[in-house]
mmCIF file of C-alpha atoms in Angstrom:
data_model
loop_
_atom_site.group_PDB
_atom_site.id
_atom_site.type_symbol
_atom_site.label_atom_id
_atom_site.label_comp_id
_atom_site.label_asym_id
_atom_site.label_seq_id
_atom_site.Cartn_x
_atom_site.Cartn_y
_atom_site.Cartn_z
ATOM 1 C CA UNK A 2 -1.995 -218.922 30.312
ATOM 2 C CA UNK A 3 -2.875 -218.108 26.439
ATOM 3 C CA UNK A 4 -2.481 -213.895 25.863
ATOM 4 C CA UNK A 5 -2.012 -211.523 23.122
ATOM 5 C CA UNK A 6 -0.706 -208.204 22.612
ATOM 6 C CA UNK A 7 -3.259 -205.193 21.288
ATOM 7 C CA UNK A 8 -0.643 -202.467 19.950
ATOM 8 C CA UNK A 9 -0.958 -199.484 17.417
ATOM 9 C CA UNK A 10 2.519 -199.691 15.166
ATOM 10 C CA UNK A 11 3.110 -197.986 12.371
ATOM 11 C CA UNK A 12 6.270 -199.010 9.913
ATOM 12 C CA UNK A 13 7.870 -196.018 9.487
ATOM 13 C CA UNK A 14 9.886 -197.064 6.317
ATOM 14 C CA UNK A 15 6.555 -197.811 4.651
ATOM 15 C CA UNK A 16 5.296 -193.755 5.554
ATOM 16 C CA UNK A 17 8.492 -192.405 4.352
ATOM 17 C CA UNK A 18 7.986 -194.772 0.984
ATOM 18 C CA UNK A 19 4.417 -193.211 0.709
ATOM 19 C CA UNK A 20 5.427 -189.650 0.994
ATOM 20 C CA UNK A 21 8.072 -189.797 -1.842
ATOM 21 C CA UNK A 22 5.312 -191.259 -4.061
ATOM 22 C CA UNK A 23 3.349 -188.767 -3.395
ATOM 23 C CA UNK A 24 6.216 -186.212 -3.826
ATOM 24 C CA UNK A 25 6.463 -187.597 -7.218
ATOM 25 C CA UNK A 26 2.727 -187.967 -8.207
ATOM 26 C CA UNK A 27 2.732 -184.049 -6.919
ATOM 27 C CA UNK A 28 5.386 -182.822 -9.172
ATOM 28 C CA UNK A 29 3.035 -185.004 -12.492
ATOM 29 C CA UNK A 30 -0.076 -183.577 -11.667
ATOM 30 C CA UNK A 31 -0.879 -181.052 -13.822
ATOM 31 C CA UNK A 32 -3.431 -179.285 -11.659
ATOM 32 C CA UNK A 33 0.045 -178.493 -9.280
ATOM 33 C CA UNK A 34 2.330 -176.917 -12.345
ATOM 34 C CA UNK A 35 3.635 -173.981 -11.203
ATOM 35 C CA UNK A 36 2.798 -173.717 -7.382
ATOM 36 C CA UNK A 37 4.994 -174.509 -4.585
ATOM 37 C CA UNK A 38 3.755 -177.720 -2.727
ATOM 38 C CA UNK A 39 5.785 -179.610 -0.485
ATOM 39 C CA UNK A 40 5.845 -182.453 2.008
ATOM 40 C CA UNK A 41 8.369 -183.816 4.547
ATOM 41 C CA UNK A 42 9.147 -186.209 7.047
ATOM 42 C CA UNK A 43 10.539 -185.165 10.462
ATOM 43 C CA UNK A 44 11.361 -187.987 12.910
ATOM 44 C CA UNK A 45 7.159 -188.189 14.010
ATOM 45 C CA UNK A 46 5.804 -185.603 12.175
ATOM 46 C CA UNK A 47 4.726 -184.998 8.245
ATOM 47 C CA UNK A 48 4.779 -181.292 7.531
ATOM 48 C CA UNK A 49 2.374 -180.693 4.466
ATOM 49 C CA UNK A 50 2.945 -176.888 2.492
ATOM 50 C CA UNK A 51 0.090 -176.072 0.091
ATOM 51 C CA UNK A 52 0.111 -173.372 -2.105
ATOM 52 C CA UNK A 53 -3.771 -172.490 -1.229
ATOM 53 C CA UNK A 54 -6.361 -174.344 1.023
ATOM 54 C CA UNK A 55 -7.278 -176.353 -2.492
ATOM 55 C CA UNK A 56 -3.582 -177.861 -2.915
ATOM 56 C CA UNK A 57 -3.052 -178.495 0.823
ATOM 57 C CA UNK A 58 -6.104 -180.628 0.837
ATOM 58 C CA UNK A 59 -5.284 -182.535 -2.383
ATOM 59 C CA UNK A 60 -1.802 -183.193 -0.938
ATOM 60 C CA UNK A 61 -3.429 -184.899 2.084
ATOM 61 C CA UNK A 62 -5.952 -186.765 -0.479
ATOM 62 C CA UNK A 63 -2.933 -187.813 -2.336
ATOM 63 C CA UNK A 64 -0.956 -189.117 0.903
ATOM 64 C CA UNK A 65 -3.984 -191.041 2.325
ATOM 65 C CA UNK A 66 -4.425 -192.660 -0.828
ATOM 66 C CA UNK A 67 -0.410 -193.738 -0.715
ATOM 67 C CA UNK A 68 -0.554 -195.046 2.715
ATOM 68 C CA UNK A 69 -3.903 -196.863 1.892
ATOM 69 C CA UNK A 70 -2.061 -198.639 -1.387
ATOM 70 C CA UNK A 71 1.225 -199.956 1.103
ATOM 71 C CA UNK A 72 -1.383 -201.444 3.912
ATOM 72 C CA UNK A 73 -1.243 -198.109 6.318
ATOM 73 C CA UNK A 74 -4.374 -196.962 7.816
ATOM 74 C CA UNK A 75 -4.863 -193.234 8.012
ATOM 75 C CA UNK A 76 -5.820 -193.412 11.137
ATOM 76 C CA UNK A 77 -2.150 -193.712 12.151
ATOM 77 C CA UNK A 78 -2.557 -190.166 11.219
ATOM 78 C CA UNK A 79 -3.131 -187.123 13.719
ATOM 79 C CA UNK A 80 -3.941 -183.698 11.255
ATOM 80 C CA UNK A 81 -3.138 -180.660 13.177
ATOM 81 C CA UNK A 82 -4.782 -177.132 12.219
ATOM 82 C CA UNK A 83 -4.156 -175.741 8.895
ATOM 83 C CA UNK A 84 -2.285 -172.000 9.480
ATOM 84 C CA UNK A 85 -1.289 -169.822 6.856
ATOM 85 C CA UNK A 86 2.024 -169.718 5.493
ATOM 86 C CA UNK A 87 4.142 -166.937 3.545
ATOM 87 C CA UNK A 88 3.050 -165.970 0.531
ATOM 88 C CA UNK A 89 -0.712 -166.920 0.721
ATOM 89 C CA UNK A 90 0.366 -170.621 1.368
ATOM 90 C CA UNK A 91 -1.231 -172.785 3.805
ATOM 91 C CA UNK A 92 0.715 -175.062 6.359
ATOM 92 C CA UNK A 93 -0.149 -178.519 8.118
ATOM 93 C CA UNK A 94 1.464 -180.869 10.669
ATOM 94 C CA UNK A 95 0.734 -184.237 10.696
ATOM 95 C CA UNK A 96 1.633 -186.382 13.421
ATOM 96 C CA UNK A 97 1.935 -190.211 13.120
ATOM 97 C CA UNK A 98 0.253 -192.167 15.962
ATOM 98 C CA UNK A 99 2.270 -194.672 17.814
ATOM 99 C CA UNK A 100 1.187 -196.419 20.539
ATOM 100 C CA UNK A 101 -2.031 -196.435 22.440
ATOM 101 C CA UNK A 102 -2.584 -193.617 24.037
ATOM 102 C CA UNK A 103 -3.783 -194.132 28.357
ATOM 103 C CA UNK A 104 -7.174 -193.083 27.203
ATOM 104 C CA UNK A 105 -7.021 -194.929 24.113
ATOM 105 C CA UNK A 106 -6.365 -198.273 26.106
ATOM 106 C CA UNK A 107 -8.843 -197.328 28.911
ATOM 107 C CA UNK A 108 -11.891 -197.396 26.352
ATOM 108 C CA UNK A 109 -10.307 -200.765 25.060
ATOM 109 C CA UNK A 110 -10.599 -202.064 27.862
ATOM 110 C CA UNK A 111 -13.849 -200.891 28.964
ATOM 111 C CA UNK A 112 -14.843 -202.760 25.276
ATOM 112 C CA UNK A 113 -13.382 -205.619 26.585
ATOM 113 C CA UNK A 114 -15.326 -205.652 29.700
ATOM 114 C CA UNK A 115 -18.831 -204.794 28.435
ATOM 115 C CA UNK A 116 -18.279 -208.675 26.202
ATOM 116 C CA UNK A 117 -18.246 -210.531 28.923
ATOM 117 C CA UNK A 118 -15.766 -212.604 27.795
ATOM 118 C CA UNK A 119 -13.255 -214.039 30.375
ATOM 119 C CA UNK A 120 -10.609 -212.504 29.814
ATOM 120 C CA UNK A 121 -8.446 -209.938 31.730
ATOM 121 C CA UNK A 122 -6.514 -206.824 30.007
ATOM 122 C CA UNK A 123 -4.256 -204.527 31.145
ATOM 123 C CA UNK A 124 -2.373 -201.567 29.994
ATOM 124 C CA UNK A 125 1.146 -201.857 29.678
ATOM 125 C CA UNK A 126 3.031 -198.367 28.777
ATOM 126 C CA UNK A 127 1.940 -198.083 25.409
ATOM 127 C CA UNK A 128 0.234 -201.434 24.737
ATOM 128 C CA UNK A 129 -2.474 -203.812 26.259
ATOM 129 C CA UNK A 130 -1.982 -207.171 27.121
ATOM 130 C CA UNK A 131 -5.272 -209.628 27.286
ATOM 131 C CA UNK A 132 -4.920 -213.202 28.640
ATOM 132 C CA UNK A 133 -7.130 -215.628 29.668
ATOM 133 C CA UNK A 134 -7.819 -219.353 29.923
ATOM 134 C CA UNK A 135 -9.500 -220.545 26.538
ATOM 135 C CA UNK A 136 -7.975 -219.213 23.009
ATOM 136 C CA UNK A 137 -11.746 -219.378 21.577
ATOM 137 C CA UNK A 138 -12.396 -216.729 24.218
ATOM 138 C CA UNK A 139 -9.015 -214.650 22.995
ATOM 139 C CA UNK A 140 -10.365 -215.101 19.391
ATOM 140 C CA UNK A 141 -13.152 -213.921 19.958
ATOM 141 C CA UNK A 142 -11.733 -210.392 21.962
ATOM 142 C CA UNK A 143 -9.836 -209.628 18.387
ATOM 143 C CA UNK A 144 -13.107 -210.183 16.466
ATOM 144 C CA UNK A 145 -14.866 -208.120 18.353
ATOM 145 C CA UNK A 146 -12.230 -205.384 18.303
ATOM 146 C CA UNK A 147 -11.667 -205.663 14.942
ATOM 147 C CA UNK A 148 -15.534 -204.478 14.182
ATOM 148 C CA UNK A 149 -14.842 -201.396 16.743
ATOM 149 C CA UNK A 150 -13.795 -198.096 16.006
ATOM 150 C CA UNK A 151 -11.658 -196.836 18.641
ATOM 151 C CA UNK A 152 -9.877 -194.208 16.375
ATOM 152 C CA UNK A 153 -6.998 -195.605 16.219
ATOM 153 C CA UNK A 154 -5.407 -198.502 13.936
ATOM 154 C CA UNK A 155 -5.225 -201.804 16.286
ATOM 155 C CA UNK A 156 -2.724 -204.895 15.634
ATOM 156 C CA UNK A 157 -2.498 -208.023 17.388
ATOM 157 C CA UNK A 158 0.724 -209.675 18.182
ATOM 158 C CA UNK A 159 2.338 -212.309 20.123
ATOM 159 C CA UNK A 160 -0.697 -214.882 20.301
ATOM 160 C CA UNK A 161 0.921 -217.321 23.326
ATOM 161 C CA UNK A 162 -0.953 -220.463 24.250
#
């Protein structure tokens, strides 16, 4: 029976290559000489330090813009609350969404369902699976999801007939 796979991935080489450049492009700007901004990668996490509320969210500008330039959606993106750092500084964590979350996948699925199409899905841990009998009808699940917003950036793998 023909399914796919609906799964939320991000490449994490491809992050890491977008926060260098923006490391870089912060240490040009001019509008940044002399201020203390900073931005790492932990295993899941981006920690952002601005030196006021103004840097922090051009540093965040700057990133999106990155991940936008190497095919990364900042959706893949979950900003935490700013909190103020030493120093007058502000701080921001940033954690990078993978997988679809059981909530995530629910509403997915409820999308799914409200088509009409037939076609079953289910979750599986962190991904859905959709399968059904014609491929028009499987094409036509990944158009439709592809004009939803569910929050979250969606790929589709392993087409099967």
């Amino acid at each position: 029976m023909p399914s796919f796979d609906v799964v939320s991935k991000v490449d994490l080489q491809e992050v890491d290559n977008a926060i260098n450049q923006t490391r870089k492009e912060i240490e040009q700007r001019y509008d940044f000489k002399g201020t203390h901004n900073e931005i790492t990668l932990e295993k899941d996490a981006i920690n952002i330090l601005g030196a006021d509320d103004y840097k922090l969210d051009a540093v965040i500008d700057v990133l999106k813009g990155k991940l936008v330039r190497r095919n990364l959606s900042p959706k893949c993106l979950d900003f935490g609350k700013k909190e103020p750092a030493s120093g007058g500084s502000m701080r921001l964590r940033v954690e990078i969404v993978q997988g679809i979350s059981k909530e995530k996948g629910k509403d997915v699925i409820k999308a799914i369902k409200e088509s009409k199409l037939k076609v079953q899905a289910q979750i599986m841990e962190d991904q859905l699976r959709v399968t059904g009998k014609q491929l028009d009808d499987l094409q036509a699940v990944i158009a439709m999801l592809k004009g939803q917003d569910f929050g979250i950036e969606l790929q589709y793998i392993n087409f099967r007939q």
